[in-house]
Amino acid sequence: MIQEMVEQVQIIRQKMRASQDRQKSYADTRRSDISFEVGEKLRRYLSDPSHVLSPEVIEVDEQLSYLETPKEILDRKVRKTRNGETALVKVLWTKHNVEEATWETEASMRESYPHLFA
């Protein structure tokens, strides 16, 4: 009975070694298929004074915060919910790009910044 068990353990070890060898050879073939062709696409950067960006001056208070004001309203939409409808406006803020515009409720914007709706 012990002899049978020893033989089965040897068979299991052989199968495990074979499986590991297959995994290693597969990994080696996959690794050799990968090639990097980045060198052809990269070019040396030549310095150009027109690429230099000038920083914006932002006035910061004692708490290291600043007042953000809306520049213009870009879009309007109405969100329908179970309880009713909410009018929204897309606001472009100062010192931000169009991609950073946010949707705000029209009522709160009319209350805080009525000059935008004139």
Short mmCIF file of N, CA and C in Angstrom, two decimals:
data_model
loop_
_atom_site.label_atom_id
_atom_site.label_comp_id
_atom_site.label_asym_id
_atom_site.label_seq_id
_atom_site.Cartn_x
_atom_site.Cartn_y
_atom_site.Cartn_z
N MET A 1 0.83 -1.19 0.00
CA MET A 1 0.00 0.00 0.00
C MET A 1 0.88 1.27 0.00
N ILE A 2 1.96 1.23 0.78
CA ILE A 2 2.87 2.36 0.83
C ILE A 2 3.57 2.50 -0.51
N GLN A 3 3.94 1.40 -1.12
CA GLN A 3 4.60 1.42 -2.41
C GLN A 3 3.70 2.07 -3.46
N GLU A 4 2.40 1.77 -3.46
CA GLU A 4 1.45 2.38 -4.40
C GLU A 4 1.38 3.89 -4.18
N MET A 5 1.37 4.30 -2.92
CA MET A 5 1.28 5.72 -2.61
C MET A 5 2.53 6.44 -3.09
N VAL A 6 3.69 5.87 -2.91
CA VAL A 6 4.95 6.47 -3.36
C VAL A 6 4.94 6.61 -4.88
N GLU A 7 4.46 5.60 -5.59
CA GLU A 7 4.39 5.65 -7.04
C GLU A 7 3.44 6.76 -7.51
N GLN A 8 2.30 6.88 -6.83
CA GLN A 8 1.32 7.93 -7.19
C GLN A 8 1.92 9.32 -6.95
N VAL A 9 2.66 9.48 -5.85
CA VAL A 9 3.30 10.77 -5.55
C VAL A 9 4.32 11.10 -6.64
N GLN A 10 5.09 10.10 -7.10
CA GLN A 10 6.07 10.32 -8.16
C GLN A 10 5.37 10.73 -9.47
N ILE A 11 4.26 10.08 -9.79
CA ILE A 11 3.50 10.42 -11.00
C ILE A 11 2.99 11.86 -10.92
N ILE A 12 2.47 12.22 -9.76
CA ILE A 12 1.95 13.58 -9.55
C ILE A 12 3.08 14.60 -9.72
N ARG A 13 4.26 14.32 -9.16
CA ARG A 13 5.40 15.24 -9.27
C ARG A 13 5.83 15.40 -10.73
N GLN A 14 5.85 14.30 -11.48
CA GLN A 14 6.22 14.36 -12.89
C GLN A 14 5.23 15.22 -13.68
N LYS A 15 3.95 15.04 -13.39
CA LYS A 15 2.93 15.84 -14.09
C LYS A 15 3.05 17.32 -13.74
N MET A 16 3.37 17.60 -12.47
CA MET A 16 3.52 19.00 -12.07
C MET A 16 4.73 19.64 -12.75
N ARG A 17 5.87 18.89 -12.84
CA ARG A 17 7.05 19.40 -13.53
C ARG A 17 6.75 19.67 -15.00
N ALA A 18 6.04 18.74 -15.64
CA ALA A 18 5.70 18.92 -17.05
C ALA A 18 4.82 20.15 -17.24
N SER A 19 3.87 20.33 -16.34
CA SER A 19 2.98 21.49 -16.42
C SER A 19 3.76 22.79 -16.23
N GLN A 20 4.69 22.82 -15.27
CA GLN A 20 5.50 24.01 -15.05
C GLN A 20 6.38 24.31 -16.25
N ASP A 21 6.95 23.27 -16.86
CA ASP A 21 7.78 23.46 -18.05
C ASP A 21 6.96 24.05 -19.19
N ARG A 22 5.73 23.57 -19.35
CA ARG A 22 4.86 24.13 -20.40
C ARG A 22 4.57 25.60 -20.15
N GLN A 23 4.31 25.92 -18.87
CA GLN A 23 4.04 27.31 -18.54
C GLN A 23 5.26 28.19 -18.83
N LYS A 24 6.45 27.72 -18.48
CA LYS A 24 7.66 28.50 -18.72
C LYS A 24 7.89 28.69 -20.21
N SER A 25 7.71 27.63 -20.99
CA SER A 25 7.95 27.76 -22.43
C SER A 25 6.92 28.68 -23.06
N TYR A 26 5.66 28.63 -22.60
CA TYR A 26 4.63 29.53 -23.11
C TYR A 26 4.98 30.97 -22.78
N ALA A 27 5.41 31.19 -21.53
CA ALA A 27 5.78 32.56 -21.12
C ALA A 27 6.96 33.06 -21.93
N ASP A 28 7.92 32.19 -22.22
CA ASP A 28 9.08 32.60 -23.01
C ASP A 28 8.67 32.97 -24.43
N THR A 29 7.79 32.19 -25.04
CA THR A 29 7.36 32.51 -26.41
C THR A 29 6.56 33.80 -26.43
N ARG A 30 5.71 34.03 -25.43
CA ARG A 30 4.92 35.27 -25.38
C ARG A 30 5.85 36.45 -25.17
N ARG A 31 6.85 36.30 -24.34
CA ARG A 31 7.76 37.39 -24.05
C ARG A 31 8.59 37.74 -25.29
N SER A 32 8.97 36.77 -26.08
CA SER A 32 9.78 37.05 -27.26
C SER A 32 8.96 37.72 -28.37
N ASP A 33 7.63 37.55 -28.36
CA ASP A 33 6.80 38.16 -29.38
C ASP A 33 6.66 39.67 -29.21
N ILE A 34 6.86 40.14 -27.98
CA ILE A 34 6.69 41.57 -27.71
C ILE A 34 7.93 42.32 -28.20
N SER A 35 7.70 43.31 -29.03
CA SER A 35 8.82 44.13 -29.48
C SER A 35 8.42 45.60 -29.34
N PHE A 36 9.38 46.40 -29.00
CA PHE A 36 9.11 47.81 -28.80
C PHE A 36 9.62 48.59 -30.00
N GLU A 37 8.71 49.30 -30.66
CA GLU A 37 9.06 50.08 -31.83
C GLU A 37 8.90 51.56 -31.55
N VAL A 38 9.20 51.96 -30.33
CA VAL A 38 9.00 53.33 -29.90
C VAL A 38 10.09 54.24 -30.46
N GLY A 39 11.30 53.73 -30.58
CA GLY A 39 12.43 54.54 -31.00
C GLY A 39 12.21 55.25 -32.32
N GLU A 40 11.49 54.63 -33.23
CA GLU A 40 11.26 55.25 -34.53
C GLU A 40 10.31 56.44 -34.44
N LYS A 41 9.40 56.40 -33.48
CA LYS A 41 8.37 57.43 -33.39
C LYS A 41 8.81 58.64 -32.57
N LEU A 42 9.83 58.48 -31.73
CA LEU A 42 10.27 59.58 -30.89
C LEU A 42 11.22 60.50 -31.66
N ARG A 43 11.03 61.78 -31.45
CA ARG A 43 11.93 62.75 -32.05
C ARG A 43 12.52 63.60 -30.95
N ARG A 44 13.67 64.14 -31.19
CA ARG A 44 14.32 64.99 -30.21
C ARG A 44 13.55 66.30 -30.10
N TYR A 45 13.32 66.78 -28.86
CA TYR A 45 12.60 68.03 -28.64
C TYR A 45 13.55 69.20 -28.83
N LEU A 46 13.13 70.15 -29.62
CA LEU A 46 13.90 71.38 -29.82
C LEU A 46 13.21 72.50 -29.06
N SER A 47 13.95 73.18 -28.25
CA SER A 47 13.41 74.25 -27.42
C SER A 47 12.83 75.36 -28.28
N ASP A 48 11.64 75.85 -27.88
CA ASP A 48 10.98 76.92 -28.62
C ASP A 48 10.36 77.88 -27.61
N PRO A 49 10.73 79.16 -27.61
CA PRO A 49 10.20 80.12 -26.64
C PRO A 49 8.68 80.26 -26.69
N SER A 50 8.07 79.96 -27.83
CA SER A 50 6.61 80.08 -27.92
C SER A 50 5.90 78.98 -27.14
N HIS A 51 6.61 77.93 -26.73
CA HIS A 51 6.00 76.85 -25.96
C HIS A 51 5.91 77.18 -24.47
N VAL A 52 6.52 78.25 -24.03
CA VAL A 52 6.52 78.62 -22.62
C VAL A 52 5.18 79.25 -22.27
N LEU A 53 4.55 78.75 -21.21
CA LEU A 53 3.26 79.27 -20.76
C LEU A 53 3.49 80.28 -19.65
N SER A 54 2.75 81.37 -19.70
CA SER A 54 2.85 82.36 -18.63
C SER A 54 1.81 82.02 -17.57
N PRO A 55 2.20 81.99 -16.31
CA PRO A 55 1.27 81.62 -15.24
C PRO A 55 0.26 82.73 -14.97
N GLU A 56 -0.95 82.32 -14.58
CA GLU A 56 -1.97 83.30 -14.21
C GLU A 56 -1.78 83.69 -12.75
N VAL A 57 -2.02 84.94 -12.46
CA VAL A 57 -1.92 85.41 -11.09
C VAL A 57 -3.27 85.23 -10.42
N ILE A 58 -3.30 84.50 -9.31
CA ILE A 58 -4.53 84.26 -8.56
C ILE A 58 -4.35 84.85 -7.18
N GLU A 59 -5.29 85.71 -6.79
CA GLU A 59 -5.23 86.31 -5.47
C GLU A 59 -5.79 85.32 -4.46
N VAL A 60 -4.96 84.98 -3.47
CA VAL A 60 -5.32 83.98 -2.46
C VAL A 60 -5.43 84.67 -1.12
N ASP A 61 -6.47 84.32 -0.34
CA ASP A 61 -6.64 84.92 0.98
C ASP A 61 -5.87 84.13 2.04
N GLU A 62 -6.11 84.45 3.32
CA GLU A 62 -5.37 83.82 4.42
C GLU A 62 -5.63 82.32 4.52
N GLN A 63 -6.83 81.87 4.13
CA GLN A 63 -7.15 80.44 4.20
C GLN A 63 -6.71 79.69 2.93
N LEU A 64 -5.91 80.35 2.11
CA LEU A 64 -5.42 79.78 0.85
C LEU A 64 -6.56 79.40 -0.08
N SER A 65 -7.57 80.24 -0.15
CA SER A 65 -8.68 80.04 -1.08
C SER A 65 -8.88 81.32 -1.89
N TYR A 66 -9.62 81.22 -2.97
CA TYR A 66 -9.87 82.39 -3.80
C TYR A 66 -11.32 82.38 -4.25
N LEU A 67 -11.81 83.54 -4.63
CA LEU A 67 -13.20 83.69 -5.04
C LEU A 67 -13.34 83.28 -6.49
N GLU A 68 -14.20 82.33 -6.73
CA GLU A 68 -14.47 81.85 -8.09
C GLU A 68 -15.75 82.51 -8.56
N THR A 69 -15.70 83.16 -9.73
CA THR A 69 -16.88 83.83 -10.26
C THR A 69 -17.23 83.25 -11.62
N PRO A 70 -18.51 83.21 -11.94
CA PRO A 70 -18.91 82.68 -13.24
C PRO A 70 -18.62 83.69 -14.34
N LYS A 71 -18.17 83.19 -15.49
CA LYS A 71 -17.86 84.05 -16.62
C LYS A 71 -19.08 84.15 -17.54
N GLU A 72 -19.67 82.99 -17.88
CA GLU A 72 -20.84 83.00 -18.77
C GLU A 72 -21.60 81.69 -18.65
N ILE A 73 -22.82 81.71 -19.16
CA ILE A 73 -23.66 80.52 -19.20
C ILE A 73 -23.53 79.91 -20.59
N LEU A 74 -23.16 78.63 -20.63
CA LEU A 74 -22.92 77.97 -21.90
C LEU A 74 -24.14 77.22 -22.45
N ASP A 75 -24.96 76.68 -21.55
CA ASP A 75 -26.06 75.83 -22.00
C ASP A 75 -27.14 75.79 -20.92
N ARG A 76 -28.33 75.36 -21.34
CA ARG A 76 -29.46 75.20 -20.41
C ARG A 76 -30.10 73.84 -20.67
N LYS A 77 -30.67 73.25 -19.60
CA LYS A 77 -31.46 72.03 -19.76
C LYS A 77 -32.39 71.89 -18.56
N VAL A 78 -33.40 71.06 -18.73
CA VAL A 78 -34.36 70.81 -17.66
C VAL A 78 -34.27 69.34 -17.28
N ARG A 79 -34.03 69.07 -16.00
CA ARG A 79 -33.97 67.69 -15.51
C ARG A 79 -35.34 67.34 -14.92
N LYS A 80 -35.94 66.28 -15.44
CA LYS A 80 -37.24 65.85 -14.96
C LYS A 80 -37.06 64.75 -13.93
N THR A 81 -37.72 64.93 -12.78
CA THR A 81 -37.70 63.94 -11.71
C THR A 81 -39.13 63.58 -11.34
N ARG A 82 -39.29 62.68 -10.40
CA ARG A 82 -40.65 62.32 -9.96
C ARG A 82 -41.38 63.50 -9.35
N ASN A 83 -40.64 64.33 -8.63
CA ASN A 83 -41.26 65.44 -7.90
C ASN A 83 -41.44 66.70 -8.75
N GLY A 84 -40.91 66.70 -9.94
CA GLY A 84 -41.07 67.89 -10.77
C GLY A 84 -39.91 68.07 -11.72
N GLU A 85 -39.66 69.32 -12.08
CA GLU A 85 -38.60 69.64 -13.01
C GLU A 85 -37.65 70.64 -12.38
N THR A 86 -36.37 70.50 -12.72
CA THR A 86 -35.35 71.41 -12.22
C THR A 86 -34.61 72.00 -13.41
N ALA A 87 -34.58 73.34 -13.49
CA ALA A 87 -33.87 74.02 -14.57
C ALA A 87 -32.40 74.11 -14.19
N LEU A 88 -31.54 73.69 -15.11
CA LEU A 88 -30.09 73.73 -14.89
C LEU A 88 -29.42 74.59 -15.94
N VAL A 89 -28.29 75.20 -15.57
CA VAL A 89 -27.49 75.97 -16.51
C VAL A 89 -26.05 75.48 -16.41
N LYS A 90 -25.37 75.43 -17.54
CA LYS A 90 -23.97 75.03 -17.56
C LYS A 90 -23.14 76.31 -17.47
N VAL A 91 -22.34 76.42 -16.41
CA VAL A 91 -21.62 77.65 -16.10
C VAL A 91 -20.13 77.50 -16.37
N LEU A 92 -19.59 78.47 -17.11
CA LEU A 92 -18.14 78.55 -17.32
C LEU A 92 -17.59 79.49 -16.26
N TRP A 93 -16.65 78.99 -15.47
CA TRP A 93 -16.08 79.77 -14.38
C TRP A 93 -14.78 80.43 -14.82
N THR A 94 -14.44 81.55 -14.15
CA THR A 94 -13.18 82.22 -14.47
C THR A 94 -12.02 81.31 -14.13
N LYS A 95 -10.95 81.44 -14.87
CA LYS A 95 -9.72 80.67 -14.69
C LYS A 95 -9.93 79.17 -14.94
N HIS A 96 -10.97 78.79 -15.71
CA HIS A 96 -11.22 77.39 -16.06
C HIS A 96 -11.50 77.26 -17.54
N ASN A 97 -11.29 76.06 -18.08
CA ASN A 97 -11.57 75.77 -19.48
C ASN A 97 -13.03 75.39 -19.66
N VAL A 98 -13.47 75.32 -20.90
CA VAL A 98 -14.85 74.92 -21.20
C VAL A 98 -15.12 73.50 -20.70
N GLU A 99 -14.10 72.62 -20.76
CA GLU A 99 -14.27 71.24 -20.31
C GLU A 99 -14.56 71.15 -18.82
N GLU A 100 -14.20 72.19 -18.07
CA GLU A 100 -14.39 72.19 -16.62
C GLU A 100 -15.67 72.92 -16.19
N ALA A 101 -16.52 73.28 -17.14
CA ALA A 101 -17.78 73.94 -16.80
C ALA A 101 -18.66 72.99 -16.01
N THR A 102 -19.48 73.55 -15.11
CA THR A 102 -20.32 72.72 -14.24
C THR A 102 -21.79 73.05 -14.44
N TRP A 103 -22.63 72.06 -14.15
CA TRP A 103 -24.08 72.26 -14.19
C TRP A 103 -24.53 72.72 -12.82
N GLU A 104 -25.24 73.85 -12.77
CA GLU A 104 -25.75 74.43 -11.52
C GLU A 104 -27.24 74.67 -11.68
N THR A 105 -27.96 74.77 -10.57
CA THR A 105 -29.39 75.07 -10.67
C THR A 105 -29.57 76.52 -11.10
N GLU A 106 -30.51 76.73 -11.97
CA GLU A 106 -30.74 78.07 -12.50
C GLU A 106 -31.20 79.02 -11.41
N ALA A 107 -32.02 78.52 -10.49
CA ALA A 107 -32.54 79.38 -9.43
C ALA A 107 -31.41 79.93 -8.55
N SER A 108 -30.47 79.08 -8.17
CA SER A 108 -29.38 79.55 -7.30
C SER A 108 -28.45 80.50 -8.06
N MET A 109 -28.25 80.26 -9.34
CA MET A 109 -27.39 81.14 -10.13
C MET A 109 -28.08 82.50 -10.35
N ARG A 110 -29.40 82.49 -10.59
CA ARG A 110 -30.13 83.77 -10.74
C ARG A 110 -30.07 84.59 -9.47
N GLU A 111 -30.14 83.89 -8.33
CA GLU A 111 -30.11 84.58 -7.04
C GLU A 111 -28.72 85.17 -6.76
N SER A 112 -27.67 84.39 -7.04
CA SER A 112 -26.32 84.84 -6.71
C SER A 112 -25.70 85.73 -7.78
N TYR A 113 -26.02 85.48 -9.05
CA TYR A 113 -25.39 86.22 -10.17
C TYR A 113 -26.46 86.65 -11.17
N PRO A 114 -27.32 87.62 -10.82
CA PRO A 114 -28.39 88.03 -11.75
C PRO A 114 -27.88 88.67 -13.04
N HIS A 115 -26.66 89.23 -13.02
CA HIS A 115 -26.14 89.90 -14.21
C HIS A 115 -25.91 88.92 -15.36
N LEU A 116 -25.77 87.62 -15.08
CA LEU A 116 -25.57 86.62 -16.14
C LEU A 116 -26.84 86.41 -16.98
N PHE A 117 -27.99 86.74 -16.43
CA PHE A 117 -29.27 86.48 -17.10
C PHE A 117 -29.87 87.72 -17.72
N ALA A 118 -29.15 88.83 -17.70
CA ALA A 118 -29.70 90.08 -18.25
C ALA A 118 -29.70 90.06 -19.76
#
